[in-house]
MMTF fields as JSON, N, C-alpha, C and O atoms, coordinates in Angstrom:
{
  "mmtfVersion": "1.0.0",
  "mmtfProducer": "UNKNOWN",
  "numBonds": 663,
  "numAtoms": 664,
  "numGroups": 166,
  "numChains": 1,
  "numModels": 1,
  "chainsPerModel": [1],
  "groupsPerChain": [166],
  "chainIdList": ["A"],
  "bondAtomList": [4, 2, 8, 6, 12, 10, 16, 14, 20, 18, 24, 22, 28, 26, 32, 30, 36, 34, 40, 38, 44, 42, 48, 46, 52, 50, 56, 54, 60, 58, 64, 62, 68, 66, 72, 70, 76, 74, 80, 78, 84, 82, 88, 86, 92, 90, 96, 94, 100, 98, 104, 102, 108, 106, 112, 110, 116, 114, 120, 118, 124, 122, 128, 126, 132, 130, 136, 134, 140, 138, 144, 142, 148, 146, 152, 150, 156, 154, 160, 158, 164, 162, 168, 166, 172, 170, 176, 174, 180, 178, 184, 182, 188, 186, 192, 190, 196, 194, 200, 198, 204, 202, 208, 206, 212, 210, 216, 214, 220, 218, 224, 222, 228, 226, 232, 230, 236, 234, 240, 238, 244, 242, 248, 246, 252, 250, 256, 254, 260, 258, 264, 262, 268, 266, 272, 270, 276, 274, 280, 278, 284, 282, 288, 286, 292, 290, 296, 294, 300, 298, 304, 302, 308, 306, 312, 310, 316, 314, 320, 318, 324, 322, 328, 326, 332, 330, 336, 334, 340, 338, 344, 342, 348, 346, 352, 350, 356, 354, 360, 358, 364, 362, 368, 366, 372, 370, 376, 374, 380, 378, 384, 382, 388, 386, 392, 390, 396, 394, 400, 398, 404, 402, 408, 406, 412, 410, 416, 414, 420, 418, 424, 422, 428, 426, 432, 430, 436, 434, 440, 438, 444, 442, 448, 446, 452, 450, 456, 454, 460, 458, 464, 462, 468, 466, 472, 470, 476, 474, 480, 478, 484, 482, 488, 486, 492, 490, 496, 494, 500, 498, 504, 502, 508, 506, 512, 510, 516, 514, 520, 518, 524, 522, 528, 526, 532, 530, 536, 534, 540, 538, 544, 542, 548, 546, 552, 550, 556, 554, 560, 558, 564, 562, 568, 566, 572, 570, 576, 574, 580, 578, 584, 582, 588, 586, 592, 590, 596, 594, 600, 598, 604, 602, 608, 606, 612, 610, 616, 614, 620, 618, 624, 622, 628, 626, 632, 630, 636, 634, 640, 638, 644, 642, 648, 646, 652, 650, 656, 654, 660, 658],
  "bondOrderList": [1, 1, 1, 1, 1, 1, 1, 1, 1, 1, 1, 1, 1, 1, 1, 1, 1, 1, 1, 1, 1, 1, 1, 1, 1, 1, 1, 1, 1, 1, 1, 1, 1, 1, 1, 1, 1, 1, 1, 1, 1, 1, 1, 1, 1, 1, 1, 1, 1, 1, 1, 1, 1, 1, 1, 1, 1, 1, 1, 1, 1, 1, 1, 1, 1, 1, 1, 1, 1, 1, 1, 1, 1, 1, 1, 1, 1, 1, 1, 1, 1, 1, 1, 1, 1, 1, 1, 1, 1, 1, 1, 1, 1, 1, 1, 1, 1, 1, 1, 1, 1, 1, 1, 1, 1, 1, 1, 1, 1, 1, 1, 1, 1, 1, 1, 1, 1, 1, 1, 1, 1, 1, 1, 1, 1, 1, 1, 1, 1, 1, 1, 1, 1, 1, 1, 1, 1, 1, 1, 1, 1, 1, 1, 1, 1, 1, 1, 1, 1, 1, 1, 1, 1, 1, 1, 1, 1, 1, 1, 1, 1, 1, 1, 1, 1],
  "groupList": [{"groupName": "UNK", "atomNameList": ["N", "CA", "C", "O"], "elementList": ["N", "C", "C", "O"], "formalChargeList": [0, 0, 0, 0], "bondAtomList": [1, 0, 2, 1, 3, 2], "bondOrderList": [1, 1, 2], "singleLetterCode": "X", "chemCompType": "L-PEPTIDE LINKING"}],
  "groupTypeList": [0, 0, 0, 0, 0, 0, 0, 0, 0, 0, 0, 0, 0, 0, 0, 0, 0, 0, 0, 0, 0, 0, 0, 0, 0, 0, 0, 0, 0, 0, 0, 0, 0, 0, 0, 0, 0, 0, 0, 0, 0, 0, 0, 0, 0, 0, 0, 0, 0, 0, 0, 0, 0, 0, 0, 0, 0, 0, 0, 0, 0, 0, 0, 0, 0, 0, 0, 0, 0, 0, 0, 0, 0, 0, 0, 0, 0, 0, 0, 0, 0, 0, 0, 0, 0, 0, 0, 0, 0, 0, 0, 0, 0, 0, 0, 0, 0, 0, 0, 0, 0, 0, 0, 0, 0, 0, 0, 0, 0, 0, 0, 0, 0, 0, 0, 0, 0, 0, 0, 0, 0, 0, 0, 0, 0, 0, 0, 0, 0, 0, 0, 0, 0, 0, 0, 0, 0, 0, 0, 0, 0, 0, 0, 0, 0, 0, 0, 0, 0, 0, 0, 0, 0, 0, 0, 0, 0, 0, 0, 0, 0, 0, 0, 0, 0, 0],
  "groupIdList": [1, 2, 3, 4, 5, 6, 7, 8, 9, 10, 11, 12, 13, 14, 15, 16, 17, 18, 19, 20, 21, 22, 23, 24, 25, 26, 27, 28, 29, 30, 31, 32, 33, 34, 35, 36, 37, 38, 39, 40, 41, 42, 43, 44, 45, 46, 47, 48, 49, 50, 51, 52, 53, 54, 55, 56, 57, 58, 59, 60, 61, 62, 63, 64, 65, 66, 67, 68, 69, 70, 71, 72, 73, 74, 75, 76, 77, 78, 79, 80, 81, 82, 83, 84, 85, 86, 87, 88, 89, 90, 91, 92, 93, 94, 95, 96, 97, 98, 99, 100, 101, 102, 103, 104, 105, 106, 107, 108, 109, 110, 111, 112, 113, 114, 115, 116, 117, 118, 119, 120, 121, 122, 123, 124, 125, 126, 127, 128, 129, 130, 131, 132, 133, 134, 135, 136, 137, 138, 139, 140, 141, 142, 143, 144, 145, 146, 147, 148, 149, 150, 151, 152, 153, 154, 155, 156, 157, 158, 159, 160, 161, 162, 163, 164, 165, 166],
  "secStructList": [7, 7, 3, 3, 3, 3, 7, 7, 1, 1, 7, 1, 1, 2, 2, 2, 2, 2, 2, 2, 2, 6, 6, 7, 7, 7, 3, 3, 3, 3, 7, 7, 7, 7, 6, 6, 7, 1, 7, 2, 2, 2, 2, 2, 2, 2, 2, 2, 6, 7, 7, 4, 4, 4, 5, 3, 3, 3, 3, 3, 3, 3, 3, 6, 6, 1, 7, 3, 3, 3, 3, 3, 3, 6, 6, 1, 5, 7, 7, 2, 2, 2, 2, 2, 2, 2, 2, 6, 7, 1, 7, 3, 3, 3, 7, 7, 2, 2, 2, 2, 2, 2, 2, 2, 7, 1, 7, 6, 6, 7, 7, 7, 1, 1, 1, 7, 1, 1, 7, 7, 3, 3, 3, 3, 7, 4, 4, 4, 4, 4, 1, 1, 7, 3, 3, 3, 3, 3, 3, 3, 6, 6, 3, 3, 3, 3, 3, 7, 2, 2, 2, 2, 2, 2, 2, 2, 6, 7, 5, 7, 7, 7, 7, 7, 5, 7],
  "xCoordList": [-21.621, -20.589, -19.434, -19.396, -18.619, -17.161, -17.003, -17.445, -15.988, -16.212, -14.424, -13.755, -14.05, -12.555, -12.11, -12.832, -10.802, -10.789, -9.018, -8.526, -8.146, -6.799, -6.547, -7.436, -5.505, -5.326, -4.054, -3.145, -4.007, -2.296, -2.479, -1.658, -3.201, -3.16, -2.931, -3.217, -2.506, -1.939, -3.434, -4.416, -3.432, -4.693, -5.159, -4.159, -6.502, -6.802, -6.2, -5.723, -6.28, -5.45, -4.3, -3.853, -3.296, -2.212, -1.13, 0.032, -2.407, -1.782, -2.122, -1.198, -2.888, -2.781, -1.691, -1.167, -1.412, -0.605, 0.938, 1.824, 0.997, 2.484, 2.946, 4.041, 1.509, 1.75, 1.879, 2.593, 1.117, 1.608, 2.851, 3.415, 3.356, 4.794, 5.384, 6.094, 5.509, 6.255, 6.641, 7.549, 5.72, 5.715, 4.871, 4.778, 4.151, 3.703, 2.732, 1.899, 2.527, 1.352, 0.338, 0.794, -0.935, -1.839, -3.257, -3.435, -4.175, -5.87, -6.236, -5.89, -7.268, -8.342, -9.35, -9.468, -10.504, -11.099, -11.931, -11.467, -13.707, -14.5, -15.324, -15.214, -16.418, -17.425, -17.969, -17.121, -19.749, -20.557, -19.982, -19.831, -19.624, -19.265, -20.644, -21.483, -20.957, -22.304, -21.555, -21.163, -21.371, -21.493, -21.808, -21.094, -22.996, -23.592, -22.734, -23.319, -21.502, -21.347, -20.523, -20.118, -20.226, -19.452, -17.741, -16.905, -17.544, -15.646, -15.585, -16.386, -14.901, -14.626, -13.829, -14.362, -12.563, -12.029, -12.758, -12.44, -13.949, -14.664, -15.888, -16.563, -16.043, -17.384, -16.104, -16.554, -14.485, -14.45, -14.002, -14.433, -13.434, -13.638, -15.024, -14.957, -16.24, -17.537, -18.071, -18.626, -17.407, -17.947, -17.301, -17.898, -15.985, -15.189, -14.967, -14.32, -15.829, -15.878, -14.23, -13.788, -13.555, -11.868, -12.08, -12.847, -11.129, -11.237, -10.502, -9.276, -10.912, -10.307, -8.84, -8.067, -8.823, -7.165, -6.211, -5.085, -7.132, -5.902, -6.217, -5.559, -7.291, -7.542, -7.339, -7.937, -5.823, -5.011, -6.105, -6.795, -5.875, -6.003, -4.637, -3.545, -4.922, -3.882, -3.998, -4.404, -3.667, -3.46, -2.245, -1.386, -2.113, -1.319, -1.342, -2.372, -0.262, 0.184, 1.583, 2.525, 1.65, 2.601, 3.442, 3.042, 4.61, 5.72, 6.394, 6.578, 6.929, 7.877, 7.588, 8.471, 6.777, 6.932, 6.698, 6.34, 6.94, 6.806, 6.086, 6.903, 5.058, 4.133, 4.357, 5.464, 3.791, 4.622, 3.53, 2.643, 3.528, 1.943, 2.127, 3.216, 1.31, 0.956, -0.082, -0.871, 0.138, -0.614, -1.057, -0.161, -2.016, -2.264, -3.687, -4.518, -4.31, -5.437, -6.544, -6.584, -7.444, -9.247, -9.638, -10.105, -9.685, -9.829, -9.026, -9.278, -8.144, -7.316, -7.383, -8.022, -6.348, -6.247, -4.583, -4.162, -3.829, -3.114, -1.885, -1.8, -1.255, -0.393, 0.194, 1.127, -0.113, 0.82, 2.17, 2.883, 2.513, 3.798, 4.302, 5.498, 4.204, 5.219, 5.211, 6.322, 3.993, 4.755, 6.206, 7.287, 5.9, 6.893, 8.178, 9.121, 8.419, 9.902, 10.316, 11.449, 8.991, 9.292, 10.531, 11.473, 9.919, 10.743, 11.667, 12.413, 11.969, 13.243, 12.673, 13.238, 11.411, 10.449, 10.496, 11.233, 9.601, 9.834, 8.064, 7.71, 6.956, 6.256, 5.006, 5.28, 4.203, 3.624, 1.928, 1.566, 1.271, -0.203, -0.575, -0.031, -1.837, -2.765, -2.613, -2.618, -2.428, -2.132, -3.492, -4.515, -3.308, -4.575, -4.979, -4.138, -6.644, -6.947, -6.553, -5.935, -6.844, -6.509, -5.454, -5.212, -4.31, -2.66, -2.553, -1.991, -3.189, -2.949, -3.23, -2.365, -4.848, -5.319, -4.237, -3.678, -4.189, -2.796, -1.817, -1.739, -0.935, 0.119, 0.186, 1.048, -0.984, -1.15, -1.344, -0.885, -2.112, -3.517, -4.426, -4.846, -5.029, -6.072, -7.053, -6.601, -8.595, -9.558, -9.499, -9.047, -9.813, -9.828, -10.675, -11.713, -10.341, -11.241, -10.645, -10.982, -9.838, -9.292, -7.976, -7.506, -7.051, -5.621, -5.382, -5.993, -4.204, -3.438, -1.986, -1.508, -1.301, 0.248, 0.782, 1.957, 0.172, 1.006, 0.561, -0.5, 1.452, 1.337, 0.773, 0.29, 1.261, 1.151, 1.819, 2.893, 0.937, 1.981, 2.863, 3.58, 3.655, 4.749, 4.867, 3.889, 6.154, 6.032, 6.937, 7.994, 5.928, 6.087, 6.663, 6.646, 7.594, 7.954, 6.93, 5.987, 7.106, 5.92, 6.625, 7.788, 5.502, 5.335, 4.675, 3.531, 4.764, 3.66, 3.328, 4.162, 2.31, 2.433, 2.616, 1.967, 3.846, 4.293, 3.263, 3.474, 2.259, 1.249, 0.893, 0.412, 0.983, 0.939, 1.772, 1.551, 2.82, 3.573, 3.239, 4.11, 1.876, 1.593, 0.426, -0.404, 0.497, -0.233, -0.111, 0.444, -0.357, 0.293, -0.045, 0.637, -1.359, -1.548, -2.323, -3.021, -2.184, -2.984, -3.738, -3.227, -5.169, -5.395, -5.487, -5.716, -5.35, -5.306, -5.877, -5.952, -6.546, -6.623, -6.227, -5.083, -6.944, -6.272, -6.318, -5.879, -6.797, -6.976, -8.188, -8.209, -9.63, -10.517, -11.49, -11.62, -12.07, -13.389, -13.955, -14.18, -14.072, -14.768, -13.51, -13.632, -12.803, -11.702, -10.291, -9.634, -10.012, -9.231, -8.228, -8.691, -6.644, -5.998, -5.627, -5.582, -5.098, -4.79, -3.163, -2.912, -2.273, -0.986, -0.428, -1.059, 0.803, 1.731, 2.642, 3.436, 2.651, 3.17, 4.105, 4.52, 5.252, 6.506, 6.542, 6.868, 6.115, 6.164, 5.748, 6.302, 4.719, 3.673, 4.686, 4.907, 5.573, 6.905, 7.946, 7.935, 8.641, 9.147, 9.358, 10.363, 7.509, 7.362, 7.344, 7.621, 7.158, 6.912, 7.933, 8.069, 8.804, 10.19, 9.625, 10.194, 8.459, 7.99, 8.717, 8.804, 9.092, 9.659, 8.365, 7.211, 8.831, 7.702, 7.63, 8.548, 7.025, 7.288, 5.807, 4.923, 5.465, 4.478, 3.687, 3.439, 3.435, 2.609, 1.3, 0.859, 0.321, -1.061, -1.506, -0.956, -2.561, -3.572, -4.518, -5.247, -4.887, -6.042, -7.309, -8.318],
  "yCoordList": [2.358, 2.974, 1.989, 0.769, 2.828, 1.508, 1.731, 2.539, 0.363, -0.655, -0.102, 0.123, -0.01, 0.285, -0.804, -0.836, -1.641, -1.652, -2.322, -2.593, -2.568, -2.758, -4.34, -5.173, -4.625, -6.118, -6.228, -5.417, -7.419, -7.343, -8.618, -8.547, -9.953, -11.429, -11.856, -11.253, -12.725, -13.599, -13.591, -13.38, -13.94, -14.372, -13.463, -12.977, -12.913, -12.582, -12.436, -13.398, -11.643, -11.915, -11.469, -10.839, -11.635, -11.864, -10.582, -10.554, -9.255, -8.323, -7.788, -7.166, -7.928, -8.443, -8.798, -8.23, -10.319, -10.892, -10.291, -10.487, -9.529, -9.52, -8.248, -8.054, -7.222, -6.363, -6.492, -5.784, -7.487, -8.227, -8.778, -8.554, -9.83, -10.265, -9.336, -9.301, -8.187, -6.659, -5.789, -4.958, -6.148, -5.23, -3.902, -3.057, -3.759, -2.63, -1.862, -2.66, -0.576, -0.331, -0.433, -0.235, -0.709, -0.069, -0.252, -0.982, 0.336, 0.142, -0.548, -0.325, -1.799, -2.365, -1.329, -0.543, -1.423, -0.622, -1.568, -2.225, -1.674, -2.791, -1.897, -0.773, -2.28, -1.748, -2.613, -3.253, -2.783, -3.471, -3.612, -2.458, -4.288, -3.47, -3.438, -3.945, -2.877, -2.81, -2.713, -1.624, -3.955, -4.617, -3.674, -3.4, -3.272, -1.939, -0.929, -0.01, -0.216, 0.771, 0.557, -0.562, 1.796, 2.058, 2.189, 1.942, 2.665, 2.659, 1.949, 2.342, 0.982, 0.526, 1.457, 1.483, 2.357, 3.356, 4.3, 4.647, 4.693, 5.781, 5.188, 5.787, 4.268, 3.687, 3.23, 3.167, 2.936, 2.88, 4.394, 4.943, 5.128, 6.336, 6.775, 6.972, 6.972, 7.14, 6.527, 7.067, 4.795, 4.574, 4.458, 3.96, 4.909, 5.105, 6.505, 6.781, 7.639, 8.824, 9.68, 10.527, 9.069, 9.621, 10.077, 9.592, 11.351, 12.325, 11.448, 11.522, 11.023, 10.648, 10.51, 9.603, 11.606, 11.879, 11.14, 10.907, 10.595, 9.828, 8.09, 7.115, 8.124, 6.453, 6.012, 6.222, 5.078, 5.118, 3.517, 2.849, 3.38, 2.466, 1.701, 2.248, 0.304, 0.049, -1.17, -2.332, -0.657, -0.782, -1.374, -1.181, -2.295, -3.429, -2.69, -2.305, -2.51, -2.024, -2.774, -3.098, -2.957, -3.715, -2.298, -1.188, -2.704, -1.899, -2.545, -3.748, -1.903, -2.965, -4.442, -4.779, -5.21, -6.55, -7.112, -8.238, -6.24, -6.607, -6.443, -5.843, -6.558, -6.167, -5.223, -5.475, -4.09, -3.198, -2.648, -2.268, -2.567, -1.87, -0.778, -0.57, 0.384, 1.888, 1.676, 0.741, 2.742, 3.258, 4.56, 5.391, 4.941, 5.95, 6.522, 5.617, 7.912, 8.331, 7.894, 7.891, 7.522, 6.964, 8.23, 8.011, 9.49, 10.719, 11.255, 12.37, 10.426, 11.025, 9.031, 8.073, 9.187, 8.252, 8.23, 9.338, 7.344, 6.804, 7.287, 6.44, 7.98, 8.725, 7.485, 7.173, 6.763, 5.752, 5.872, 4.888, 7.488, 7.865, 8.19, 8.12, 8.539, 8.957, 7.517, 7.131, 6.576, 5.329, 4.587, 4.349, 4.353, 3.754, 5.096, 4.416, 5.873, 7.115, 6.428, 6.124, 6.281, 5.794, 4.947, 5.022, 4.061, 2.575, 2.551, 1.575, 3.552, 3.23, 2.611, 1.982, 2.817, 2.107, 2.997, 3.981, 2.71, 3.083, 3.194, 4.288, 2.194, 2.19, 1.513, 0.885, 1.745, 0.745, 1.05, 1.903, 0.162, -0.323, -1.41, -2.151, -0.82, -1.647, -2.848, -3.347, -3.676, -5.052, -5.84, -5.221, -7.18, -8.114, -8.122, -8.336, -7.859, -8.35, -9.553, -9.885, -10.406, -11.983, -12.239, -12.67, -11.725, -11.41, -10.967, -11.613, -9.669, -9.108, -10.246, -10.863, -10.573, -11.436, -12.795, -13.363, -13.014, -14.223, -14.051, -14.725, -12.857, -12.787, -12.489, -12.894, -11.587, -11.081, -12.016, -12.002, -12.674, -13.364, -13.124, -13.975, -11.637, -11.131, -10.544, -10.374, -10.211, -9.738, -8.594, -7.847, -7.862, -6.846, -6.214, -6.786, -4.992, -4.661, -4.705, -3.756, -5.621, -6.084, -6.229, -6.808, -5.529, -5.568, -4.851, -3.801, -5.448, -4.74, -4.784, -5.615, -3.755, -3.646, -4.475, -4.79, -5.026, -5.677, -7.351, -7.864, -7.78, -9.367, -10.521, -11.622, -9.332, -10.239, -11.643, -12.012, -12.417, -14.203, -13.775, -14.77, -12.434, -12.375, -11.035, -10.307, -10.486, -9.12, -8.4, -8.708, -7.295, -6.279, -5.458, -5.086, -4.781, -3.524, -2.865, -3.004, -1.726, -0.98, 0.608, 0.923, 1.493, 2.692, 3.385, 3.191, 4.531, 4.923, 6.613, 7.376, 7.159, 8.207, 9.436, 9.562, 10.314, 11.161, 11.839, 12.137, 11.949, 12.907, 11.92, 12.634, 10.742, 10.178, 10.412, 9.983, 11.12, 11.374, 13.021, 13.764, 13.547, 14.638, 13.962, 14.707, 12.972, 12.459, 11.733, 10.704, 11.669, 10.968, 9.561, 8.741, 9.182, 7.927, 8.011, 8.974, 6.656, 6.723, 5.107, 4.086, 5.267, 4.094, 3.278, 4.025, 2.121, 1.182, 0.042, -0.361, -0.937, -2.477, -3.454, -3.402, -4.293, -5.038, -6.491, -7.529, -6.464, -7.767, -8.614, -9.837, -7.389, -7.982, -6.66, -5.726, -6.986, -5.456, -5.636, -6.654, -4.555, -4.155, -4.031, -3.014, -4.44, -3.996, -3.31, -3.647, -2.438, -1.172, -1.623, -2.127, -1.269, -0.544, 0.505, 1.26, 0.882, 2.596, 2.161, 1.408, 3.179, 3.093, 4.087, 4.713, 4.22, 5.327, 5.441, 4.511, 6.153, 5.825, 5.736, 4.936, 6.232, 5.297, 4.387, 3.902, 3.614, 2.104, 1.327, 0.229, 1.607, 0.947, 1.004, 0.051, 2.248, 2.449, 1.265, 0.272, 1.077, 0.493, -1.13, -1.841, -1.477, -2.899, -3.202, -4.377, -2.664, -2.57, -2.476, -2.914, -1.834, -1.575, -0.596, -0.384, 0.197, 0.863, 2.585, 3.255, 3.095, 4.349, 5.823, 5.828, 6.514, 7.619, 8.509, 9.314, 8.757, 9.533, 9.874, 9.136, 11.34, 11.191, 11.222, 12.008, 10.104, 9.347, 9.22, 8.599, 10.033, 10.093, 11.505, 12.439, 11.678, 12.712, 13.441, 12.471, 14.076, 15.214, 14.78, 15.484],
  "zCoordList": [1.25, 2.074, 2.233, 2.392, 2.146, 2.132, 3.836, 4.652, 3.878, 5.039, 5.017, 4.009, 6.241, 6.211, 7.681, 8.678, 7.556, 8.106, 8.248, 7.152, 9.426, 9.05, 8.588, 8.763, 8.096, 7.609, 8.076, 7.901, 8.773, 10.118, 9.413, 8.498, 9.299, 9.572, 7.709, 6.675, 7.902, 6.702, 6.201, 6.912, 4.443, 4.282, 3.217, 2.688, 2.539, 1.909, 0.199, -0.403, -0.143, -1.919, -2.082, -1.124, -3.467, -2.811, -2.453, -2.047, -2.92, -2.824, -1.08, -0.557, -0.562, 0.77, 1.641, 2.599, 0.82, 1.375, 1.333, 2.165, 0.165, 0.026, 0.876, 1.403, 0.859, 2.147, 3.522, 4.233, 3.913, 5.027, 5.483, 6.554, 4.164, 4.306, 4.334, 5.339, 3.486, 3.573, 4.854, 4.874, 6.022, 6.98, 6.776, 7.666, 5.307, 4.946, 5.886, 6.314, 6.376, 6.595, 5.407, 4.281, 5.54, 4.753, 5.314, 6.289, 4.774, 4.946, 3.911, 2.751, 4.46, 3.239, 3.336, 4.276, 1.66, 1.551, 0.785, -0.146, 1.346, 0.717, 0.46, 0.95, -0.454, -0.569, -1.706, -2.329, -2.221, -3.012, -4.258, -4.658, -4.997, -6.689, -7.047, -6.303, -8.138, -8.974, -10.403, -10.823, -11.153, -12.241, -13.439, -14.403, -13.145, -14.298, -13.88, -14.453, -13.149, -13.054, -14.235, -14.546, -15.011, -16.093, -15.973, -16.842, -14.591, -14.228, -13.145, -12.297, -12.808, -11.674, -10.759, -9.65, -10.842, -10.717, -9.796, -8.658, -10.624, -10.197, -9.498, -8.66, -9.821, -8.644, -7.195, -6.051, -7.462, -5.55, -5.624, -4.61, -6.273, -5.561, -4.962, -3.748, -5.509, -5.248, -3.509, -2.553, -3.868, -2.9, -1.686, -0.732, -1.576, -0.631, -0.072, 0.938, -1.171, -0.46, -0.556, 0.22, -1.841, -1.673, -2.944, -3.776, -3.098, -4.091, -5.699, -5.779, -6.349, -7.318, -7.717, -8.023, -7.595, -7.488, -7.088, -7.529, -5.679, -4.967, -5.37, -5.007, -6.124, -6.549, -8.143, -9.198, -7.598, -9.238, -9.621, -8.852, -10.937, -11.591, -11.97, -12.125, -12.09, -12.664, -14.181, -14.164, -14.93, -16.505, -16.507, -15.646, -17.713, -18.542, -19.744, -20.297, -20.115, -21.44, -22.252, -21.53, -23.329, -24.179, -24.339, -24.689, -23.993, -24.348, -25.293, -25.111, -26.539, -27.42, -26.826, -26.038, -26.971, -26.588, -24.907, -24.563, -24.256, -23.117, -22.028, -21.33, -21.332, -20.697, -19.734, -19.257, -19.105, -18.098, -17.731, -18.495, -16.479, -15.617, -15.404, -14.869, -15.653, -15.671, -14.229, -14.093, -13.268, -12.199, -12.315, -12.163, -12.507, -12.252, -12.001, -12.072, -11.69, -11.295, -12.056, -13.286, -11.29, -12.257, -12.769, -13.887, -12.506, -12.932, -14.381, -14.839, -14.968, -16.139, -16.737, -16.303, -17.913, -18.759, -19.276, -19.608, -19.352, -19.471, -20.511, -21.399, -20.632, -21.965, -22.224, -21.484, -23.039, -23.43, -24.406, -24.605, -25.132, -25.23, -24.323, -24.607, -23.302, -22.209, -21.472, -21.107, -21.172, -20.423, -21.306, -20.767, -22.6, -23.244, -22.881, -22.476, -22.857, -22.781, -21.262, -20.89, -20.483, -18.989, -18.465, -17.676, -19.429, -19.197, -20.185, -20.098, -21.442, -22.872, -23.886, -24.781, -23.717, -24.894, -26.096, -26.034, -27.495, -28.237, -28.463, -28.901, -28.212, -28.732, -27.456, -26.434, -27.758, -26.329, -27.002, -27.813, -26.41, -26.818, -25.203, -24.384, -25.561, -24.204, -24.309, -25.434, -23.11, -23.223, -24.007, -24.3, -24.254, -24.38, -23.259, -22.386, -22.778, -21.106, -20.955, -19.944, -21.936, -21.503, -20.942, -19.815, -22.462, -21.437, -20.089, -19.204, -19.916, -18.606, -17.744, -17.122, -17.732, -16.585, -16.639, -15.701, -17.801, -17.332, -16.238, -15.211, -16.674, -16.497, -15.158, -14.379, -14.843, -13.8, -12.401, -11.259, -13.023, -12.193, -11.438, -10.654, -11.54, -11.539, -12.74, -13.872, -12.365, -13.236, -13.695, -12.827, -14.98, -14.94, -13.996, -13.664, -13.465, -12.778, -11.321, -10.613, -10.769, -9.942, -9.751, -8.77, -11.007, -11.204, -10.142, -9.943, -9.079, -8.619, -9.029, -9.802, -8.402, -9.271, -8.054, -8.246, -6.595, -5.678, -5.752, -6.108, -5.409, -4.95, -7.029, -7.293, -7.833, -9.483, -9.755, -9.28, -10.663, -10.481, -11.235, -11.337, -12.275, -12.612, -12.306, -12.474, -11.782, -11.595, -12.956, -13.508, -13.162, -14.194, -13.799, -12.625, -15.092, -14.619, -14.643, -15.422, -13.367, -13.178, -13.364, -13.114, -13.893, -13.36, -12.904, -13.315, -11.9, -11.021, -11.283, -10.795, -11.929, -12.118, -10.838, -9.8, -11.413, -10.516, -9.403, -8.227, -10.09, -9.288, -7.9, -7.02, -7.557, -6.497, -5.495, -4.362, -5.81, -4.379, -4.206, -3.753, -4.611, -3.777, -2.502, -1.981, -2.255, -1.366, -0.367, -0.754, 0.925, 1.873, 1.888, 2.502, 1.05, 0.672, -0.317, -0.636, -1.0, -2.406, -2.347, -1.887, -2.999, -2.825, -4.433, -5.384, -4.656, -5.56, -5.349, -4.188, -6.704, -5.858, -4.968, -4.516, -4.657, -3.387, -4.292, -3.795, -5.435, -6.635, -6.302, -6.165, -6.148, -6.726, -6.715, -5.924, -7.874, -7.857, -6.361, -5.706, -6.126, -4.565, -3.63, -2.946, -3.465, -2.573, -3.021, -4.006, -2.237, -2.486, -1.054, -0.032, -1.312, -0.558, -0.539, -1.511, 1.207, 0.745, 1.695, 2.637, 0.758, 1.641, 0.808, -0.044, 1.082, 0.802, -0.517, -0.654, -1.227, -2.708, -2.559, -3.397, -1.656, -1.458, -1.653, -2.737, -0.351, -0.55, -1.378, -1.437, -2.228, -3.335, -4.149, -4.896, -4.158, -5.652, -4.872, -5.6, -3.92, -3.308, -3.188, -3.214, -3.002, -3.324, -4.612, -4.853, -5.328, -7.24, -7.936, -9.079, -7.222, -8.131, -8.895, -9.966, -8.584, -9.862, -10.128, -9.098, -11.137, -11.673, -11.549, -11.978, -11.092, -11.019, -12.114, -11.958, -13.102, -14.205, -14.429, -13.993, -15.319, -15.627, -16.91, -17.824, -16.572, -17.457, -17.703, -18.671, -16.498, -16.861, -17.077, -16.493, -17.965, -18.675, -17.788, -17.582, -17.332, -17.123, -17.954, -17.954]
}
């Protein structure tokens, strides 16, 4: 059973943190990981009891050359022709994890699109603003935030287009 609870104080990871520095509202969202589960995605939807829908993943993808983070639902998969149209791309392919986890400085598994050691252009798939909040990593397997896809587009600089599959 996930553990909910608010995060006001400096501290935790850095997507945490940068919601904090932000003024952001949001909810942490903990719960066990289990290693053997097959989606990370769908094991915190599962274990947080939230409809899929509203729990994006977030993916590293190579656009022409340049790394650019895709958000979107654990329930669908990633159109990677429409992320590249997103951003004026031409061509785009899944990042290296290694790259990602570099660039990022989080695990797979644990990518969040907030508080990254370089920030990416991001995009956030459209279907998140049918929701009054959406939850995503907090940058580590087992913990989830939940906040408002405004602001998540807001702190991200990220473009709303859609970009994820059914």
């Amino acid at each position: 059973m996930a553990k909910k609870q608010k995060k006001t104080q400096a501290g935790g990871t850095p997507a945490t943190v940068a919601l904090t520095a932000a003024g952001t509202a949001f909810t942490v969202h903990s719960y066990d990981h289990d290693p053997a589960h097959p989606s990370y995605g769908q094991e915190a939807a599962e274990a947080m009891g939230v409809s899929p829908d509203r729990v994006f993943k977030t993916l590293v993808a190579d656009v022409d050359g340049e790394l650019t983070v895709a958000v979107v639902p654990v329930a669908g998969t990633l159109d990677l022709k429409a992320l590249a149209g997103a951003v004026g791309g031409k061509r785009a392919t899944m990042a290296d994890p290694a790259a990602a986890e570099r660039t990022t400085g989080y695990v797979r598994g644990g990518i969040s699109p907030l508080g990254q050691r370089k920030r990416l252009r991001t995009v956030l798939d459209d279907s998140a603003s049918a929701h009054p909040t959406i939850c995503v990593s907090a940058g580590r397997r087992g913990l989830e935030v939940e906040l408002s896809p405004a602001d998540l587009a807001a702190l991200t600089g990220a473009v709303l287009a859609p970009i994820g599959r059914a």
